Amino acid sequence: SLKMASDSPESLMTLCTDYCLRNLEGTLCYLLDNETLRLHPDIFLPSEICDKLVNEYVELVKTDSIFEPHESFFTLFSDPRSTRLARIHLREHIVQDQDLEAIRKQDLIELYLTNCEKLTAKSLQTLVSFSHTLISLSLFGCSNIFYEEENPGGCEDDCLVNPTRQVLVKDFTFEGFSRLRILNLGRLIEGVNVETLLRPLASLAALDLSGIQLNDVAFLTQWKDSLVSLVLYNMDLSEEHIQVIAQLRKLRHLDISRDHLSSYYKFKLTRRVLNLFVENLVNLTSLDISGHTMLENCTIPSMEEKMGQTSIEPAKSSIAPFRGLKRPLQFLGLFETSLCRLTHIPAYKVSGDKNEEQVLNAIEAYTEHRPEITSRAINLLFDIARIERCSQLLRALQLVITALKCHKDDKNIQVTGSAALFYLTNSEYRMEQSVKLRRQVIQVVLNGMESYQEVTVQRNCCLTLCNFSIPEELEFQYRRVNELLLNILNQSRQDESIQRIAVHLCNALVCQVDNDHKEAVGKMGFVMTMLKLIQKKLADKTCDQVMEFSWSALWNITDETPDNCEMFLNYSGMKLFLECLKEFPEKQELHRNMLGLLGNVAEVKELRPQLMTSQFISVFSNLLESKADGIEVSYNACGVLSHIMFDGLEAWGICEPHREEVVKRMWAAIQSWDINSRRNINYRSFEPILRLLPQGISPVSQHWATWALYNLVSVYPDKYCPLLIKEGGIPLLKDMIKMASARQETKEMARKVIEHCSNFKEENMDTSR
């Protein structure tokens, strides 16, 4: 009943269900007294739709952290005249006694309750109301459903002294469940008498008693004419058990597998036992003996075994007892047994640890009810994906996604699953994955980061996100990813490697996105978080990748986003800038990132007065001579000063250094740059540069802007000629050429920019008819 991650587009039914569940109030329901959900009176829904609504609701609550559960959700299905339920699968803490109680009038055919630990004996009574229609029932892992609360004193005062205690219900049986054919009691609580419980059932077809210890199973023979499936996972068997099983001649599926780590088992599987099964259970199509210690007398001598091509013909079987099979088995579970490594295994599907196919079969078979086995199987897949190439990539990814969704709170699965995802999503597999599947990976990775503050899971998840194109592929979860990363970076105890990856991701996320995204992330505390990281690194006197990425991230998030520039100033960003310059005078990459950021601050007119101090202006002037990172540091320092000069003489509120002196140094710097410099910069818009063209207050700012445009259109014409034309740069340049105040060399350069763009336009004109 597990839902596999799929690669085909969602059906219209699924999309509608999802939309209705996320917007119950606007679609199927209204709010009564502002709190209780009620169905609109004119709505009548068949079971196909109701089942899907309930099952998808459970899935959403379980796997989507943004989805809010509704207290009154199950009451929507209380009246069979307007809603019909037939087959529902409920999981974990999502469902409580009152939820089942709410739907007790429904004629359920199939009810799967998996690990619903909040259900108590009240729900046993509710089950009775489904008894006349129920065909299939699972109570797997519902560990409290046979307990009721007993209040010993019965009086008010006594309750304080003796709180309620849990008492095992012993008198419940499946009396009256006349249609029940399929029953799963896996992990049933000790103390319940299974035989008494089951005796009233006339003709069981499938029974699962996983994880229950029964010394006497003779009662199973009462269904020897009807039982086709029997699961006794983790039951310690004895000769008596084997004799009983051999009488169940109708069996098609038998599972006596076990977790070989869980406890000490006395029973050893022998050739004789397997022979007994093959002789007596003639209808057998599926057998699971995973985890068993084999007494090695049932394999064919290796000389004979290795002959010819691998075959699934029973006659050639490397496992001697299976030579007696009439036809190959559909499924044979051999996980964590030595038999899975043999050559000839007479089964179409084998679970084991020999190769990728066997490992994937194991993950598929055991995910839902056996996370302890699944995590070991995923670990094997991790090794395969890491060392060899996965040949069934799509299936592997889907199985890991499903396991991670199903066991969101299982640490082992989260660790091994997130590690496997890292290898399964890397670039060599990229072409084989659809947008939908990659989105499903991102969702489970984010779930993992949310549920687990554990270092390994966090690191694996962050590394996996690095396999995606950022920000494009993460944009559909933009807010959530940023919140999670900031949360990691704000933790007081920091793992160095996670910090480095998280800062790298944060930086990539704010690069090349719209301003409203940048503003939103700024409001989440992004600027403050980066400055805290910088502060910490300064205190340790370390300039590492975290320090450089943090400044780079601030450069990106302040790009054309005044609110974030203001935050940077308000949180003492300039103080940190000066301290970093002083502490790390040789770190070129760092200087480039810091000045790029200050270039963004200087573009905001209202903030420029805060840069107008002797100390800052001297620092920017001195950096004009810097040869750090080619021309980048000098270019950015000149850009900052160009915006400040643009405010005119009256804005120059300092005595030292003199404005003229700084202007002179700016001219000298621009003239020293190589016009063909390859650039370490990326402009999304020329607007801040273009605003420096139509003015006579500061010819040097005009010259800096023209130089910047000339360099970019000549070195990267394909990218920047169209941008300049689109943003109306050409008429501005033409007007500037006519201005008396503009310098001759600036006009010359402007002509070259115009020429470049018109040549580019002619070359790229479509001449085909």
mmCIF file with all atom_site columns, C-alpha atoms in Angstrom, residues 512 515 559-560 599-600 603 635 643 646 679 681-694 701-702 704-733 753-754 756-757 760:
data_model
loop_
_atom_site.group_PDB
_atom_site.id
_atom_site.type_symbol
_atom_site.label_atom_id
_atom_site.label_alt_id
_atom_site.label_comp_id
_atom_site.label_asym_id
_atom_site.label_entity_id
_atom_site.label_seq_id
_atom_site.pdbx_PDB_ins_code
_atom_site.Cartn_x
_atom_site.Cartn_y
_atom_site.Cartn_z
_atom_site.occupancy
_atom_site.B_iso_or_equiv
_atom_site.pdbx_formal_charge
_atom_site.auth_seq_id
_atom_site.auth_comp_id
_atom_site.auth_asym_id
_atom_site.auth_atom_id
_atom_site.pdbx_PDB_model_num
ATOM 1  C CA . GLN A 1 512 ? 20.404 35.891 -10.088 1.00 0.00 ? 512 GLN A CA 1
ATOM 2  C CA . ASN A 1 515 ? 14.426 41.552 -6.000  1.00 0.00 ? 515 ASN A CA 1
ATOM 3  C CA . ASP A 1 559 ? 22.168 44.018 -5.448  1.00 0.00 ? 559 ASP A CA 1
ATOM 4  C CA . GLU A 1 560 ? 19.526 46.634 -6.321  1.00 0.00 ? 560 GLU A CA 1
ATOM 5  C CA . GLY A 1 599 ? 29.128 49.369 -4.688  1.00 0.00 ? 599 GLY A CA 1
ATOM 6  C CA . ASN A 1 600 ? 25.513 48.222 -4.131  1.00 0.00 ? 600 ASN A CA 1
ATOM 7  C CA . GLU A 1 603 ? 23.910 53.068 -5.494  1.00 0.00 ? 603 GLU A CA 1
ATOM 8  C CA . TYR A 1 635 ? 36.988 49.282 -10.353 1.00 0.00 ? 635 TYR A CA 1
ATOM 9  C CA . HIS A 1 643 ? 28.099 57.564 -6.992  1.00 0.00 ? 643 HIS A CA 1
ATOM 10 C CA . PHE A 1 646 ? 27.391 62.336 -8.419  1.00 0.00 ? 646 PHE A CA 1
ATOM 11 C CA . ARG A 1 679 ? 35.568 40.423 -15.707 1.00 0.00 ? 679 ARG A CA 1
ATOM 12 C CA . ILE A 1 681 ? 31.228 40.493 -12.356 1.00 0.00 ? 681 ILE A CA 1
ATOM 13 C CA . ASN A 1 682 ? 27.691 39.963 -13.526 1.00 0.00 ? 682 ASN A CA 1
ATOM 14 C CA . TYR A 1 683 ? 25.250 42.820 -14.286 1.00 0.00 ? 683 TYR A CA 1
ATOM 15 C CA . ARG A 1 684 ? 21.535 41.993 -14.433 1.00 0.00 ? 684 ARG A CA 1
ATOM 16 C CA . SER A 1 685 ? 20.756 45.646 -15.184 1.00 0.00 ? 685 SER A CA 1
ATOM 17 C CA . PHE A 1 686 ? 22.724 48.714 -16.271 1.00 0.00 ? 686 PHE A CA 1
ATOM 18 C CA . GLU A 1 687 ? 20.310 51.119 -14.580 1.00 0.00 ? 687 GLU A CA 1
ATOM 19 C CA . PRO A 1 688 ? 22.725 52.188 -11.768 1.00 0.00 ? 688 PRO A CA 1
ATOM 20 C CA . ILE A 1 689 ? 25.481 52.845 -14.352 1.00 0.00 ? 689 ILE A CA 1
ATOM 21 C CA . LEU A 1 690 ? 23.207 54.601 -16.872 1.00 0.00 ? 690 LEU A CA 1
ATOM 22 C CA . ARG A 1 691 ? 21.986 57.115 -14.295 1.00 0.00 ? 691 ARG A CA 1
ATOM 23 C CA . LEU A 1 692 ? 25.550 58.533 -14.149 1.00 0.00 ? 692 LEU A CA 1
ATOM 24 C CA . LEU A 1 693 ? 25.523 59.471 -17.890 1.00 0.00 ? 693 LEU A CA 1
ATOM 25 C CA . PRO A 1 694 ? 23.107 62.451 -18.266 1.00 0.00 ? 694 PRO A CA 1
ATOM 26 C CA . SER A 1 701 ? 31.606 59.547 -12.723 1.00 0.00 ? 701 SER A CA 1
ATOM 27 C CA . GLN A 1 702 ? 30.385 59.899 -16.298 1.00 0.00 ? 702 GLN A CA 1
ATOM 28 C CA . TRP A 1 704 ? 33.697 55.600 -15.098 1.00 0.00 ? 704 TRP A CA 1
ATOM 29 C CA . ALA A 1 705 ? 30.191 54.661 -16.315 1.00 0.00 ? 705 ALA A CA 1
ATOM 30 C CA . THR A 1 706 ? 31.194 54.912 -19.982 1.00 0.00 ? 706 THR A CA 1
ATOM 31 C CA . TRP A 1 707 ? 34.385 52.881 -19.386 1.00 0.00 ? 707 TRP A CA 1
ATOM 32 C CA . ALA A 1 708 ? 32.305 50.175 -17.645 1.00 0.00 ? 708 ALA A CA 1
ATOM 33 C CA . LEU A 1 709 ? 29.900 49.944 -20.606 1.00 0.00 ? 709 LEU A CA 1
ATOM 34 C CA . TYR A 1 710 ? 32.718 49.950 -23.187 1.00 0.00 ? 710 TYR A CA 1
ATOM 35 C CA . ASN A 1 711 ? 34.580 47.155 -21.401 1.00 0.00 ? 711 ASN A CA 1
ATOM 36 C CA . LEU A 1 712 ? 31.484 44.967 -21.054 1.00 0.00 ? 712 LEU A CA 1
ATOM 37 C CA . VAL A 1 713 ? 30.133 45.369 -24.607 1.00 0.00 ? 713 VAL A CA 1
ATOM 38 C CA . SER A 1 714 ? 33.540 44.744 -26.167 1.00 0.00 ? 714 SER A CA 1
ATOM 39 C CA . VAL A 1 715 ? 34.544 41.746 -24.031 1.00 0.00 ? 715 VAL A CA 1
ATOM 40 C CA . TYR A 1 716 ? 31.059 40.141 -23.740 1.00 0.00 ? 716 TYR A CA 1
ATOM 41 C CA . PRO A 1 717 ? 29.044 41.529 -26.685 1.00 0.00 ? 717 PRO A CA 1
ATOM 42 C CA . ASP A 1 718 ? 26.509 38.656 -26.807 1.00 0.00 ? 718 ASP A CA 1
ATOM 43 C CA . LYS A 1 719 ? 25.404 39.295 -23.243 1.00 0.00 ? 719 LYS A CA 1
ATOM 44 C CA . TYR A 1 720 ? 25.739 43.059 -22.827 1.00 0.00 ? 720 TYR A CA 1
ATOM 45 C CA . CYS A 1 721 ? 24.964 44.656 -26.230 1.00 0.00 ? 721 CYS A CA 1
ATOM 46 C CA . PRO A 1 722 ? 21.315 43.463 -26.104 1.00 0.00 ? 722 PRO A CA 1
ATOM 47 C CA . LEU A 1 723 ? 21.029 44.540 -22.436 1.00 0.00 ? 723 LEU A CA 1
ATOM 48 C CA . LEU A 1 724 ? 22.326 48.042 -23.157 1.00 0.00 ? 724 LEU A CA 1
ATOM 49 C CA . ILE A 1 725 ? 19.997 48.437 -26.173 1.00 0.00 ? 725 ILE A CA 1
ATOM 50 C CA . LYS A 1 726 ? 17.016 47.069 -24.212 1.00 0.00 ? 726 LYS A CA 1
ATOM 51 C CA . GLU A 1 727 ? 17.561 49.466 -21.292 1.00 0.00 ? 727 GLU A CA 1
ATOM 52 C CA . GLY A 1 728 ? 17.739 52.539 -23.546 1.00 0.00 ? 728 GLY A CA 1
ATOM 53 C CA . GLY A 1 729 ? 21.476 53.176 -23.173 1.00 0.00 ? 729 GLY A CA 1
ATOM 54 C CA . ILE A 1 730 ? 22.121 54.296 -26.773 1.00 0.00 ? 730 ILE A CA 1
ATOM 55 C CA . PRO A 1 731 ? 20.049 57.555 -26.715 1.00 0.00 ? 731 PRO A CA 1
ATOM 56 C CA . LEU A 1 732 ? 21.622 58.427 -23.329 1.00 0.00 ? 732 LEU A CA 1
ATOM 57 C CA . LEU A 1 733 ? 25.116 58.006 -24.785 1.00 0.00 ? 733 LEU A CA 1
ATOM 58 C CA . VAL A 1 753 ? 30.162 51.801 -27.408 1.00 0.00 ? 753 VAL A CA 1
ATOM 59 C CA . ILE A 1 754 ? 27.449 52.916 -29.866 1.00 0.00 ? 754 ILE A CA 1
ATOM 60 C CA . HIS A 1 756 ? 29.935 48.175 -31.014 1.00 0.00 ? 756 HIS A CA 1
ATOM 61 C CA . CYS A 1 757 ? 26.215 47.856 -30.415 1.00 0.00 ? 757 CYS A CA 1
ATOM 62 C CA . PHE A 1 760 ? 26.399 43.656 -33.063 1.00 0.00 ? 760 PHE A CA 1
#
